[in-house]
JSON list of C-alpha atoms and ligand atoms in Angstrom, two decimals:
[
{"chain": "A", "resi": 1, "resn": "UNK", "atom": "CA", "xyz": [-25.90, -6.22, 15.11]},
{"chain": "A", "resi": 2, "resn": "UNK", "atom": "CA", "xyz": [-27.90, -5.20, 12.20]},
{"chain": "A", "resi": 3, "resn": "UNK", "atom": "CA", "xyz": [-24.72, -3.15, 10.33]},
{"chain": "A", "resi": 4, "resn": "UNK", "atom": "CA", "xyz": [-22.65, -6.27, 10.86]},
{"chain": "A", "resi": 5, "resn": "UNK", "atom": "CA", "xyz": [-25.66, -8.73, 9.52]},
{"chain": "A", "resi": 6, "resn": "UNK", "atom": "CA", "xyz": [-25.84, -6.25, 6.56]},
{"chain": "A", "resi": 7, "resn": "UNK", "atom": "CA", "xyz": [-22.33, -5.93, 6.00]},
{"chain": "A", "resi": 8, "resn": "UNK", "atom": "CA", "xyz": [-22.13, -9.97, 5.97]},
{"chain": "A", "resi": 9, "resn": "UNK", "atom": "CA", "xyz": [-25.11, -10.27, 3.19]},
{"chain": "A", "resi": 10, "resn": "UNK", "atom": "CA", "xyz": [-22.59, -9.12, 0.75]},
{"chain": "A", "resi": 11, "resn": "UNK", "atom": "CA", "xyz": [-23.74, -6.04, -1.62]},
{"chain": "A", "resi": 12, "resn": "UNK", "atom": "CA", "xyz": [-23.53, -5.61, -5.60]},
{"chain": "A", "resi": 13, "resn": "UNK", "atom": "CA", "xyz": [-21.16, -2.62, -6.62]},
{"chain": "A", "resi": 14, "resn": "UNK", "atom": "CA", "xyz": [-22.05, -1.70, -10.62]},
{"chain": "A", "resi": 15, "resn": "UNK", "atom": "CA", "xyz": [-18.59, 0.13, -12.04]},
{"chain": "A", "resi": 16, "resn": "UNK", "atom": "CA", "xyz": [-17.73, 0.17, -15.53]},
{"chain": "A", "resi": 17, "resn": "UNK", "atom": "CA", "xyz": [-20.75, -2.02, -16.58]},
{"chain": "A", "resi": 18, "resn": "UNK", "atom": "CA", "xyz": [-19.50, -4.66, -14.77]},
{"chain": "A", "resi": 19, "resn": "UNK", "atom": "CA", "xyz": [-21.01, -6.15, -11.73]},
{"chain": "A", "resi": 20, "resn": "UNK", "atom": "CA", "xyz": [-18.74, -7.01, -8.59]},
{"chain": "A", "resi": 21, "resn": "UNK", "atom": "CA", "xyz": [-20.13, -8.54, -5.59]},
{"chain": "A", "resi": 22, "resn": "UNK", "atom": "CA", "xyz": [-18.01, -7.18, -2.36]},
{"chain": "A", "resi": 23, "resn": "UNK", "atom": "CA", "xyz": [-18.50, -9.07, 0.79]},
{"chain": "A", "resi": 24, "resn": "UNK", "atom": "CA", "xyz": [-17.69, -7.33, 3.62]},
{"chain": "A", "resi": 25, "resn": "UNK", "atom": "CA", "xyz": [-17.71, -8.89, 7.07]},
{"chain": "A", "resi": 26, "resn": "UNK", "atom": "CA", "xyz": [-15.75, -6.62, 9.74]},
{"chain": "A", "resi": 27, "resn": "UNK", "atom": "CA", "xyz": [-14.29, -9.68, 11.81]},
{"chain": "A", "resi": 28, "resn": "UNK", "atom": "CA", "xyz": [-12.86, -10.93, 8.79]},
{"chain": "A", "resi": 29, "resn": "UNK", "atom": "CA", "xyz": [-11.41, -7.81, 7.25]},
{"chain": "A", "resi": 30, "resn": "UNK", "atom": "CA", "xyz": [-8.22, -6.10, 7.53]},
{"chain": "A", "resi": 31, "resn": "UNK", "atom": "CA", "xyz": [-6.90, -2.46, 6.13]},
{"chain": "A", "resi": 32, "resn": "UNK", "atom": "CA", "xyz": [-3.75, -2.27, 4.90]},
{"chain": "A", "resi": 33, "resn": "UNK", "atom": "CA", "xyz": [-2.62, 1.59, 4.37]},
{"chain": "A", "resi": 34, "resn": "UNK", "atom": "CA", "xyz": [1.08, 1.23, 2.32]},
{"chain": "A", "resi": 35, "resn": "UNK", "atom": "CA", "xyz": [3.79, 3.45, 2.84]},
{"chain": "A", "resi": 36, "resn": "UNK", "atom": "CA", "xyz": [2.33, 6.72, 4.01]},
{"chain": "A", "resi": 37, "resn": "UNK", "atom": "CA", "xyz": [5.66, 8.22, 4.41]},
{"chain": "A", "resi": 38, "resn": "UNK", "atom": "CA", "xyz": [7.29, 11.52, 4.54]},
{"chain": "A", "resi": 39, "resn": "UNK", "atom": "CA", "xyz": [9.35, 10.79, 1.47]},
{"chain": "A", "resi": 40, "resn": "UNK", "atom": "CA", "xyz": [6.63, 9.74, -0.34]},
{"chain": "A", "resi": 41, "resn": "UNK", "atom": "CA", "xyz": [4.65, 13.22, -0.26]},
{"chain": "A", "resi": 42, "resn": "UNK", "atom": "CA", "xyz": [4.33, 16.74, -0.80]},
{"chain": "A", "resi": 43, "resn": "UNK", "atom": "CA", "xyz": [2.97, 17.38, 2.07]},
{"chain": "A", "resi": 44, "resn": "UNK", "atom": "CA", "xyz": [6.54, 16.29, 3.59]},
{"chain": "A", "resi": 45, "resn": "UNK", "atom": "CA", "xyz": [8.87, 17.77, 0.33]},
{"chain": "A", "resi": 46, "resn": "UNK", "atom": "CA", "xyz": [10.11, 13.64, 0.07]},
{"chain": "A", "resi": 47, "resn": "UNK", "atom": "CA", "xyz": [12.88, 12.95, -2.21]},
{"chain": "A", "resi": 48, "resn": "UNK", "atom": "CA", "xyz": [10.31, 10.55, -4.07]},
{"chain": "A", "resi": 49, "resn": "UNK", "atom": "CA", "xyz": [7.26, 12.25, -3.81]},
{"chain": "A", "resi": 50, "resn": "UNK", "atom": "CA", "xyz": [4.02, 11.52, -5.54]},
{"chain": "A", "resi": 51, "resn": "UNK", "atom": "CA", "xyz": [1.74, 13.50, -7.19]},
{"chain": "A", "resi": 52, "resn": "UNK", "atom": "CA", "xyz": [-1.10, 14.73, -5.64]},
{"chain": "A", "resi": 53, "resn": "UNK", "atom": "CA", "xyz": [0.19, 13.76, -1.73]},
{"chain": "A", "resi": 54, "resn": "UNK", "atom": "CA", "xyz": [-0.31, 17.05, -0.36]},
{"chain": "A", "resi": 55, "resn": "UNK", "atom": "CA", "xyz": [-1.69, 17.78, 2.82]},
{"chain": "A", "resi": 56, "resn": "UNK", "atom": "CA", "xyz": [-5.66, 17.14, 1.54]},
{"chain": "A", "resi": 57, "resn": "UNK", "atom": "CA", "xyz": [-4.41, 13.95, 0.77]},
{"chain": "A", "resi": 58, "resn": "UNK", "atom": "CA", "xyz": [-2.94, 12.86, 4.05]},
{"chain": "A", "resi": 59, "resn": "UNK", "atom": "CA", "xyz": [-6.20, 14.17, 5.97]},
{"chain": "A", "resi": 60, "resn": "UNK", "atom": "CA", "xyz": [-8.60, 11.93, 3.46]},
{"chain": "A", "resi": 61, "resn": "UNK", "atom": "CA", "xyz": [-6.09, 9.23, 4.80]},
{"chain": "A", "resi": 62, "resn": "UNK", "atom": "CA", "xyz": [-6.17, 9.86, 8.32]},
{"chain": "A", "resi": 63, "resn": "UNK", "atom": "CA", "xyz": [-10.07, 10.75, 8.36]},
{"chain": "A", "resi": 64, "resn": "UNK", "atom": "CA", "xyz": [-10.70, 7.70, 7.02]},
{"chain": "A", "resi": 65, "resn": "UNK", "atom": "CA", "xyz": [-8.78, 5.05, 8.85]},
{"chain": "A", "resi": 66, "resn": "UNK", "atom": "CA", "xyz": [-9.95, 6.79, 12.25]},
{"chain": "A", "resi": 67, "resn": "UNK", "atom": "CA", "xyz": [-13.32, 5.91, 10.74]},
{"chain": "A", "resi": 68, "resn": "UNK", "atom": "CA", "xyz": [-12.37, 2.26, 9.78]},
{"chain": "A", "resi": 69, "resn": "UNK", "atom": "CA", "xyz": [-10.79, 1.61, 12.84]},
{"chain": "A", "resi": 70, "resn": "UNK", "atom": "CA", "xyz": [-13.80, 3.33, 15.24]},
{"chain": "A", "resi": 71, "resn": "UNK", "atom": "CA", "xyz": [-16.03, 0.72, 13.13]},
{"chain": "A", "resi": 72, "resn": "UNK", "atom": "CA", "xyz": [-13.90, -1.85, 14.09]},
{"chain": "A", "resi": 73, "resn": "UNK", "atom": "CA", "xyz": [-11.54, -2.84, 11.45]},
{"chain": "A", "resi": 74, "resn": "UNK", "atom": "CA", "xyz": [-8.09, -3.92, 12.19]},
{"chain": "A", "resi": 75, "resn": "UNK", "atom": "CA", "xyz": [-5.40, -1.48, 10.74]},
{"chain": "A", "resi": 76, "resn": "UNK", "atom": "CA", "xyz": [-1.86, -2.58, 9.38]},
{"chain": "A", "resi": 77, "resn": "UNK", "atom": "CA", "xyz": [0.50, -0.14, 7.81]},
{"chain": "A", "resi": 78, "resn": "UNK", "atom": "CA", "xyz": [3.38, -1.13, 5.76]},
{"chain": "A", "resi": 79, "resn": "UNK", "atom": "CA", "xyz": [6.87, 0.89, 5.83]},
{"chain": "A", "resi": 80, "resn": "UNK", "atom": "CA", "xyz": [9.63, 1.59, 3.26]},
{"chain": "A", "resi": 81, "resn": "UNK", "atom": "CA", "xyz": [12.47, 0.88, 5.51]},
{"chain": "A", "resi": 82, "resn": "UNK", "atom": "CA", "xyz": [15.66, 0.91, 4.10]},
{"chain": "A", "resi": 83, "resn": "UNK", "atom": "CA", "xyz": [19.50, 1.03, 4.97]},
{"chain": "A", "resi": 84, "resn": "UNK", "atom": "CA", "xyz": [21.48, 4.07, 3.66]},
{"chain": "A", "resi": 85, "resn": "UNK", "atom": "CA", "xyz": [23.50, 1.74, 0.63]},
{"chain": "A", "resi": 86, "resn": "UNK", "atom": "CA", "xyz": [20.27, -0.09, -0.21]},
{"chain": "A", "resi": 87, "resn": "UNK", "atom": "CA", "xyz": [20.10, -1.53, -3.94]},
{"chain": "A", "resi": 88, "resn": "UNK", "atom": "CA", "xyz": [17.45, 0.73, -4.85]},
{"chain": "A", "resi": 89, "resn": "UNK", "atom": "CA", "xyz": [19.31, 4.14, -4.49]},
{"chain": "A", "resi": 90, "resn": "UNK", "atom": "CA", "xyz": [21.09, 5.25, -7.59]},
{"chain": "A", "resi": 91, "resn": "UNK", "atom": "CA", "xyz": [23.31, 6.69, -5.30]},
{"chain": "A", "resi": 92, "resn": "UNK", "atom": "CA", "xyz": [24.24, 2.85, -4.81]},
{"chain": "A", "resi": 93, "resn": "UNK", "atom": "CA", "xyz": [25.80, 2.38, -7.99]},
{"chain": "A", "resi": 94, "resn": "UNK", "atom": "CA", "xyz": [28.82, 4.23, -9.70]},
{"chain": "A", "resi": 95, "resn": "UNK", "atom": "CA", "xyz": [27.87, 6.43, -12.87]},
{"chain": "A", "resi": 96, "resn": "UNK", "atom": "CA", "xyz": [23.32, 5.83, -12.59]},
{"chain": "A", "resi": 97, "resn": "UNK", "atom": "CA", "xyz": [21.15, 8.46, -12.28]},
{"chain": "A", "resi": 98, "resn": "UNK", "atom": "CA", "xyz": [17.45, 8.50, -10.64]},
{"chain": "A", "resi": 99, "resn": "UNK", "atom": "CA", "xyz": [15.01, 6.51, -12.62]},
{"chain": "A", "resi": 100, "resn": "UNK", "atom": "CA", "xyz": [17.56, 4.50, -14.82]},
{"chain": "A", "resi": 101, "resn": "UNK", "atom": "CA", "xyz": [16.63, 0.67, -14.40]},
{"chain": "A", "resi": 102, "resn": "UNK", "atom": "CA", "xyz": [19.39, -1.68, -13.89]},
{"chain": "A", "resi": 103, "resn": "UNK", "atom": "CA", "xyz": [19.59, -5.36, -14.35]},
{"chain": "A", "resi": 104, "resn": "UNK", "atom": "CA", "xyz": [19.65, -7.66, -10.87]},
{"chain": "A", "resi": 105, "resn": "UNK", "atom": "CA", "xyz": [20.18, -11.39, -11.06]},
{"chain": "A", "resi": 106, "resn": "UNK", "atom": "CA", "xyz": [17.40, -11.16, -13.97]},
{"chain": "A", "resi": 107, "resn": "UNK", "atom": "CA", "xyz": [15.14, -8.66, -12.24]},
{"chain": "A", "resi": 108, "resn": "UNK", "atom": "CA", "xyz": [14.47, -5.23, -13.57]},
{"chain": "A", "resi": 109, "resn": "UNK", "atom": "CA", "xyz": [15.51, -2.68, -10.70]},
{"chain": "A", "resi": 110, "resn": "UNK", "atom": "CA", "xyz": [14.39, 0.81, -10.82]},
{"chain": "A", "resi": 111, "resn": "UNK", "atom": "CA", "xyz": [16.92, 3.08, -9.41]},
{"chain": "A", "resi": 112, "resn": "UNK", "atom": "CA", "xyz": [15.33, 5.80, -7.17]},
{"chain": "A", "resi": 113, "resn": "UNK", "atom": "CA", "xyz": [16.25, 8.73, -5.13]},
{"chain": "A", "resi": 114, "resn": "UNK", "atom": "CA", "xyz": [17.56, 7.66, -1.89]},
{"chain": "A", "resi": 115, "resn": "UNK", "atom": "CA", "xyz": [14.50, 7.40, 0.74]},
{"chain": "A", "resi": 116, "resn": "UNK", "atom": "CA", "xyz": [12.81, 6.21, 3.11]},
{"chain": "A", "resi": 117, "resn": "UNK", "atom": "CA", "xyz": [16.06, 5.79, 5.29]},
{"chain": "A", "resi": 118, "resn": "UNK", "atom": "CA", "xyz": [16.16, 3.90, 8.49]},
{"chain": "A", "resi": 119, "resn": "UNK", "atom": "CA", "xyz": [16.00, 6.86, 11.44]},
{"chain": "A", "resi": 120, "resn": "UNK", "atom": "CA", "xyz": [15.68, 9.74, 8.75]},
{"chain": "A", "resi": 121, "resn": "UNK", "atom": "CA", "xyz": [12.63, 12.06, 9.84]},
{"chain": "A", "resi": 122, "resn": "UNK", "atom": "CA", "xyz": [10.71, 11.49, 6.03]},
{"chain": "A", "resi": 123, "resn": "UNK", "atom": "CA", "xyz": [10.54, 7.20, 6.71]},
{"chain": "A", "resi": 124, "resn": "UNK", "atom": "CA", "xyz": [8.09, 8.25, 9.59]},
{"chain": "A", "resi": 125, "resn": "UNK", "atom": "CA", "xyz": [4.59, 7.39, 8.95]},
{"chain": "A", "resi": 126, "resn": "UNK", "atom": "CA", "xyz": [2.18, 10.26, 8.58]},
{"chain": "A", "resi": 127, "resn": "UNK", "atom": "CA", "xyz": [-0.93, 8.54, 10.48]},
{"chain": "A", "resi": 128, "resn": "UNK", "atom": "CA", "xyz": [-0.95, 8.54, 13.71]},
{"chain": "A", "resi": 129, "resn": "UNK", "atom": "CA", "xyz": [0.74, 4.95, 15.24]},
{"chain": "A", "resi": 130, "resn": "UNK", "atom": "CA", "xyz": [-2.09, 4.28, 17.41]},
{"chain": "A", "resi": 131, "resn": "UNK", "atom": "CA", "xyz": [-4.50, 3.23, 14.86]},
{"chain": "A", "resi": 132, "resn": "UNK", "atom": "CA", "xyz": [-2.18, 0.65, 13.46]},
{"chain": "A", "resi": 133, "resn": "UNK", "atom": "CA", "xyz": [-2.32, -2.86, 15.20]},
{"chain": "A", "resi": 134, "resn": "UNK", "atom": "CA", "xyz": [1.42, -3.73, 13.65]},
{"chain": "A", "resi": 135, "resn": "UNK", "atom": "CA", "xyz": [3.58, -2.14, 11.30]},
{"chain": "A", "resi": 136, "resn": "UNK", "atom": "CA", "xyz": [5.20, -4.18, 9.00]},
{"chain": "A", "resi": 137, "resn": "UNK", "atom": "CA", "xyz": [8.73, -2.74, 7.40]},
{"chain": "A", "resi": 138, "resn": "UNK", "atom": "CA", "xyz": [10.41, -3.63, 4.08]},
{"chain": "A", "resi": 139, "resn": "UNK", "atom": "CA", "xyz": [13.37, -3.45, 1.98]},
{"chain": "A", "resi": 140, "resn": "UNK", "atom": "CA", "xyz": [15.63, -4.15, 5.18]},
{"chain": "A", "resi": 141, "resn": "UNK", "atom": "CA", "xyz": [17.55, -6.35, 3.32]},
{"chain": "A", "resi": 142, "resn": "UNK", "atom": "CA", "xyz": [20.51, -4.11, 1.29]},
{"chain": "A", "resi": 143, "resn": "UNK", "atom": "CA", "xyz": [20.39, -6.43, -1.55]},
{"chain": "A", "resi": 144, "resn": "UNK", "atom": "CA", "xyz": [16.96, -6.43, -2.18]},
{"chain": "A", "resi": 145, "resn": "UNK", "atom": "CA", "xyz": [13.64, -4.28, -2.79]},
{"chain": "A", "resi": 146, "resn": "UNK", "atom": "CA", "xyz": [10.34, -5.19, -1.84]},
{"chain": "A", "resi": 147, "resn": "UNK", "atom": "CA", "xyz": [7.41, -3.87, -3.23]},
{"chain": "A", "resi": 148, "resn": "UNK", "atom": "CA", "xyz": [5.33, -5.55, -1.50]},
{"chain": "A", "resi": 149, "resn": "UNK", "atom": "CA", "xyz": [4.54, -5.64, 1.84]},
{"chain": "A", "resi": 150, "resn": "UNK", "atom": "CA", "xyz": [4.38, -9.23, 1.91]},
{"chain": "A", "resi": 151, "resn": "UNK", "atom": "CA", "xyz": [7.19, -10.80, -0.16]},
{"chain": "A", "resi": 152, "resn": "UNK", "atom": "CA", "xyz": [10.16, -9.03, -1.30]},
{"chain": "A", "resi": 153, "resn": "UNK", "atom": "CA", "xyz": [12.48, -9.19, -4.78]},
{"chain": "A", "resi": 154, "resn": "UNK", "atom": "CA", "xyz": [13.41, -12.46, -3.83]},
{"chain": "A", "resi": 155, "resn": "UNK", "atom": "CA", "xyz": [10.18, -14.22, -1.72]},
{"chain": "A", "resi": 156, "resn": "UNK", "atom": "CA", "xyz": [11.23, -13.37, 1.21]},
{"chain": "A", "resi": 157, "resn": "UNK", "atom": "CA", "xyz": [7.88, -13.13, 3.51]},
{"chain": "A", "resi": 158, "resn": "UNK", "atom": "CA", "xyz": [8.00, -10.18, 5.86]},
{"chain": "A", "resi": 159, "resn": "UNK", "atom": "CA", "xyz": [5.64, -12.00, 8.14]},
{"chain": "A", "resi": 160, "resn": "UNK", "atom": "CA", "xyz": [2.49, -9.72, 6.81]},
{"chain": "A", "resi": 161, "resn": "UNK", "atom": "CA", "xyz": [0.56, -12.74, 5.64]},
{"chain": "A", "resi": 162, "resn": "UNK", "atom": "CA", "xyz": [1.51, -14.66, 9.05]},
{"chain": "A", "resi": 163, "resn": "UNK", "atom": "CA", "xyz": [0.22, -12.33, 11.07]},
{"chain": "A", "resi": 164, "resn": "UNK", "atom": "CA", "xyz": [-3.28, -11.24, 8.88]},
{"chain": "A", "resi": 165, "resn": "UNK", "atom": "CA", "xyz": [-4.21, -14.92, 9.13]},
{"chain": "A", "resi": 166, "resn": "UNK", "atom": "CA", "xyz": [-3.38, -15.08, 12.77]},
{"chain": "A", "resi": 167, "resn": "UNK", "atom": "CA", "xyz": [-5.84, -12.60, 13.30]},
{"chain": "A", "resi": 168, "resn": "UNK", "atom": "CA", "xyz": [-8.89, -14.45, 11.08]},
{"chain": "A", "resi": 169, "resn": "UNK", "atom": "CA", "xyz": [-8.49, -11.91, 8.21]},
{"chain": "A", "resi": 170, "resn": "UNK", "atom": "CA", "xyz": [-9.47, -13.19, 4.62]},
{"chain": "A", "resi": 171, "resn": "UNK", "atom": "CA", "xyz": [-10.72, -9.47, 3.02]},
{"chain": "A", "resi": 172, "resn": "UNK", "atom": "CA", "xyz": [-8.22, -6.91, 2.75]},
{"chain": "A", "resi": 173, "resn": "UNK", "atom": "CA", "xyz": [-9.06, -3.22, 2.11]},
{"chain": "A", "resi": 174, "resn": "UNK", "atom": "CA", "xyz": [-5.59, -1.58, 0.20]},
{"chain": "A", "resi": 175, "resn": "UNK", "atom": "CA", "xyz": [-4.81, 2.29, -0.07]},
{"chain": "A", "resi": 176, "resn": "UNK", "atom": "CA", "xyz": [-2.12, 4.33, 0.04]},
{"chain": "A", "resi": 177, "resn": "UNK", "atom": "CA", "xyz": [1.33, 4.98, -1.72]},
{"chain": "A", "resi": 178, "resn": "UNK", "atom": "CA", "xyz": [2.74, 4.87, -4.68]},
{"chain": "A", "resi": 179, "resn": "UNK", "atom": "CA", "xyz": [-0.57, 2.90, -6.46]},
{"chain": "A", "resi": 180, "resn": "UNK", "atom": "CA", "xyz": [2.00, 1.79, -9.64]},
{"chain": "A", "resi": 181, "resn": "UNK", "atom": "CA", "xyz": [4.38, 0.19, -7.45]},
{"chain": "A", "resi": 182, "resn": "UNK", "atom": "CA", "xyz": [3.93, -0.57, -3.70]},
{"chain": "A", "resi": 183, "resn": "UNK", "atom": "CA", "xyz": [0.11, -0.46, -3.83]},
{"chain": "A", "resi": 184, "resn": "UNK", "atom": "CA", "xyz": [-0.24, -2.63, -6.73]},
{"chain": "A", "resi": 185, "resn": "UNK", "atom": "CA", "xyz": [2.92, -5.14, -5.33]},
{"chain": "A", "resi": 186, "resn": "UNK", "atom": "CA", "xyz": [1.23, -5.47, -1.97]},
{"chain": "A", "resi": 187, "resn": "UNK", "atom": "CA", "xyz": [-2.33, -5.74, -3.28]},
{"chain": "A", "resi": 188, "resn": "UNK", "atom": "CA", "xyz": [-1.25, -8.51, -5.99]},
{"chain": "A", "resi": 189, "resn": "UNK", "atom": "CA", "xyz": [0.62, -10.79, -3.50]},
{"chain": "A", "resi": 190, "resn": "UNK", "atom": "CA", "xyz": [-2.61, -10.20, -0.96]},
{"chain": "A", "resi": 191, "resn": "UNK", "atom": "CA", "xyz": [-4.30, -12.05, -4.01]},
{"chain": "A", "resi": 192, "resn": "UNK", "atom": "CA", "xyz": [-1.81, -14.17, -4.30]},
{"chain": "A", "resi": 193, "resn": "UNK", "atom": "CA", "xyz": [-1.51, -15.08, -0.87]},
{"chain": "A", "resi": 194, "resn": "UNK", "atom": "CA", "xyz": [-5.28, -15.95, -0.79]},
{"chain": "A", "resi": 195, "resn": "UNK", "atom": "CA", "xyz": [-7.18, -12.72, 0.71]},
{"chain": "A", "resi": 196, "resn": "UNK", "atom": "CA", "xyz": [-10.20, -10.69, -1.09]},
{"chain": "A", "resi": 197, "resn": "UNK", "atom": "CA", "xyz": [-8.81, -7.72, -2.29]},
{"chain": "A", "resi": 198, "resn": "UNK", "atom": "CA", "xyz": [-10.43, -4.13, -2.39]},
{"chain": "A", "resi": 199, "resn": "UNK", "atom": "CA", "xyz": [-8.41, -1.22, -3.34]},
{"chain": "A", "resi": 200, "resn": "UNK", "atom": "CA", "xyz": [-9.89, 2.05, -2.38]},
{"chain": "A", "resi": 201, "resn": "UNK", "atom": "CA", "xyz": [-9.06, 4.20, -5.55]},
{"chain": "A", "resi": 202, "resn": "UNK", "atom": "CA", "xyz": [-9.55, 7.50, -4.09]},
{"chain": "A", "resi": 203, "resn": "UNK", "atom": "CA", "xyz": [-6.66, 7.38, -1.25]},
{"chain": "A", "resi": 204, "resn": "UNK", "atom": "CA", "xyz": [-4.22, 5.38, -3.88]},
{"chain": "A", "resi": 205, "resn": "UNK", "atom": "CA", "xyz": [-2.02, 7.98, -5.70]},
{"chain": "A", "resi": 206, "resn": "UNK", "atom": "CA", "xyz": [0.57, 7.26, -8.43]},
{"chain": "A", "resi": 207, "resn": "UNK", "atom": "CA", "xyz": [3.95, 7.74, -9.86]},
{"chain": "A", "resi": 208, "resn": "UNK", "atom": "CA", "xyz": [2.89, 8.36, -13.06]},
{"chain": "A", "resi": 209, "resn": "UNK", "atom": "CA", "xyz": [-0.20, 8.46, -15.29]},
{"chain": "A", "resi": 210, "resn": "UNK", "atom": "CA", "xyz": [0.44, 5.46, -17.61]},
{"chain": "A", "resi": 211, "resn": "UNK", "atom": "CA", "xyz": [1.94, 3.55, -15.33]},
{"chain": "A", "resi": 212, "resn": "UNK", "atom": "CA", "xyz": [-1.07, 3.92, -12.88]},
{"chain": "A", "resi": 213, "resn": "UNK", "atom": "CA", "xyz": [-3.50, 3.58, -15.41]},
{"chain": "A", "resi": 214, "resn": "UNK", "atom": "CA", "xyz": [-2.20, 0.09, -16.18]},
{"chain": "A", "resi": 215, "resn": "UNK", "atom": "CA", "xyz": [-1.57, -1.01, -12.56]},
{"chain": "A", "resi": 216, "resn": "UNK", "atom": "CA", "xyz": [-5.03, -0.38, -11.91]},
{"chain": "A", "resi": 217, "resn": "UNK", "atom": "CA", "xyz": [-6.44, -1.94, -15.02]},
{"chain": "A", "resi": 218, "resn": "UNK", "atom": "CA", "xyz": [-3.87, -5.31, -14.29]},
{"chain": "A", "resi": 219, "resn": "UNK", "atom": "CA", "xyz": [-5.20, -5.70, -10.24]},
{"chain": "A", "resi": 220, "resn": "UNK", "atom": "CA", "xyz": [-9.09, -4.98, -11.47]},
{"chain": "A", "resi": 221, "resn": "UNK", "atom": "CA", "xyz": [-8.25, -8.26, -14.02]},
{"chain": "A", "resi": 222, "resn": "UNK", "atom": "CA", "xyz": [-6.62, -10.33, -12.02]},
{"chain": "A", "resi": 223, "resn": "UNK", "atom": "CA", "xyz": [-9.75, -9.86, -9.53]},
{"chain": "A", "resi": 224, "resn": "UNK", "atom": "CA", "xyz": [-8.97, -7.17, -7.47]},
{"chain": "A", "resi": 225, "resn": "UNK", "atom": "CA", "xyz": [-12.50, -4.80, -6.30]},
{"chain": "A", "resi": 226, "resn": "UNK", "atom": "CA", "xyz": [-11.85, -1.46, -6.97]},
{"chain": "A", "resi": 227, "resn": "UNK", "atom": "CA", "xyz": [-13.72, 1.13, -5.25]},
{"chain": "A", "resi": 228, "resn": "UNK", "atom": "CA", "xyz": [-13.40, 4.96, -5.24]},
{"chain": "A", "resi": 229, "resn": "UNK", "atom": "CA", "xyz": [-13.99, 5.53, -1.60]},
{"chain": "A", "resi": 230, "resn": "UNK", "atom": "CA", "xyz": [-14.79, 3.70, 1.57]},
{"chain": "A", "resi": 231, "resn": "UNK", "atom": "CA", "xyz": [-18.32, 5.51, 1.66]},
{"chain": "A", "resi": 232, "resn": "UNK", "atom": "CA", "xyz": [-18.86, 2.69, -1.34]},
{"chain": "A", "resi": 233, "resn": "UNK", "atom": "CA", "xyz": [-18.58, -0.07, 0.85]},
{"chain": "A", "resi": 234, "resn": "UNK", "atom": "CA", "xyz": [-21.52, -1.96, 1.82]},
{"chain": "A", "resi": 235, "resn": "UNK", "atom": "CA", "xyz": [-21.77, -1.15, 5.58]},
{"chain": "A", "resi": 236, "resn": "UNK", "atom": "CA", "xyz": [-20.68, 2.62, 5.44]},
{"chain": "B", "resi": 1, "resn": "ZN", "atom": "ZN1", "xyz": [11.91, 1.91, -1.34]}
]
């Protein structure tokens, strides 16, 4: 009783000179941990693996969202989940290479390594299942990527937003992979879509350095908290 009334007072966060005010009420807040995948790691030798995913990072993962969820937050998990001639494989198109962008009725498409396949071993989520209230998978559609966990390349909703609301949440917590592209799409359209948004810097990993310098400094303007760990948070 007293944690939660202290977590509802709200608590002033100083980074970077600038003062944030994160309100944190457990009822009303969700984790979101994005694409914690084989293929996205080290730990798992992924055709599209980040930097810095080795096995330390998966257990600062796991430790921490079997702390969130024994203090009673509700866990999601989003999941790259694509068919084997999906748009985003450069193996898709005759004469590209990985990393090459392409055009797409207007939209710039990276081309990547093929991953996150549909029934290959490295789509599997490295967190155990049981701490995730739903899963929500993306990129099913061969035509199209998605980013985001809520939206994909065309608007699509994959039913993310739906279901957060259903269950009362209007404060997301965001970590996971890759923070420059999937991180950054979901936590943007969680903005979008109306939700408080903290990002938990420390468990967010990147593609590349420029790339996730700039993704970081774009959600922190566009009003995005950004944290370095959960032990930051006002009721931890
Ligand atoms: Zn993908």
């Amino acid at each position: 009783m007293i944690n939660k009334m202290i977590a509802g007072a709200g608590m002033k966060i100083f980074k970077g000179g600038i003062q944030m005010e994160v309100s944190m009420d457990k009822d009303h807040t969700g984790v979101i941990v994005v694409d914690v995948q084989g293929d996205f790691t080290h730990f798992k030798k992924g055709s599209l693996a980040v930097q810095n995913t080795d096995q330390d990072y998966i257990d600062a993962v796991l430790s921490t969202t079997k702390q969130l969820k024994s203090k009673g937050y509700k866990i999601f998990a989003t999941q790259d989940f694509h068919p084997e001639n999906h748009i985003s494989f450069y193996t898709s198109h005759k004469n590209k290479s990985a990393y090459e962008t392409i055009d797409v009725e207007g939209r710039t498409q990276v081309l990547w390594p093929p991953h996150c396949v549909r029934g290959a071993e490295n789509t599997e989520i490295l967190i155990d299942k049981n701490l995730f209230t739903a899963t929500i998978q993306k990129g099913m559609n061969p035509k199209y990527d998605s980013y985001s966990g809520f939206f994909d390349d065309v608007g699509m909703a994959t039913g993310l937003d739906d279901l957060l609301k259903s269950h009362g949440i209007t404060t997301l917590l965001i970590y996971g992979l890759a923070t420059d592209y999937c991180v950054k799409a979901t936590a943007m359209d969680a903005l979008k879509s109306g939700f408080k948004v903290i990002l938990v810097e420390e468990l967010c990993k990147g593609v590349a350095l420029d790339t996730t310098a700039s993704a970081l400094e774009e959600m922190r303007s566009a009003g995005i908290k950004i944290i370095s760990r959960v032990s930051d948070l006002p009721s931890f």
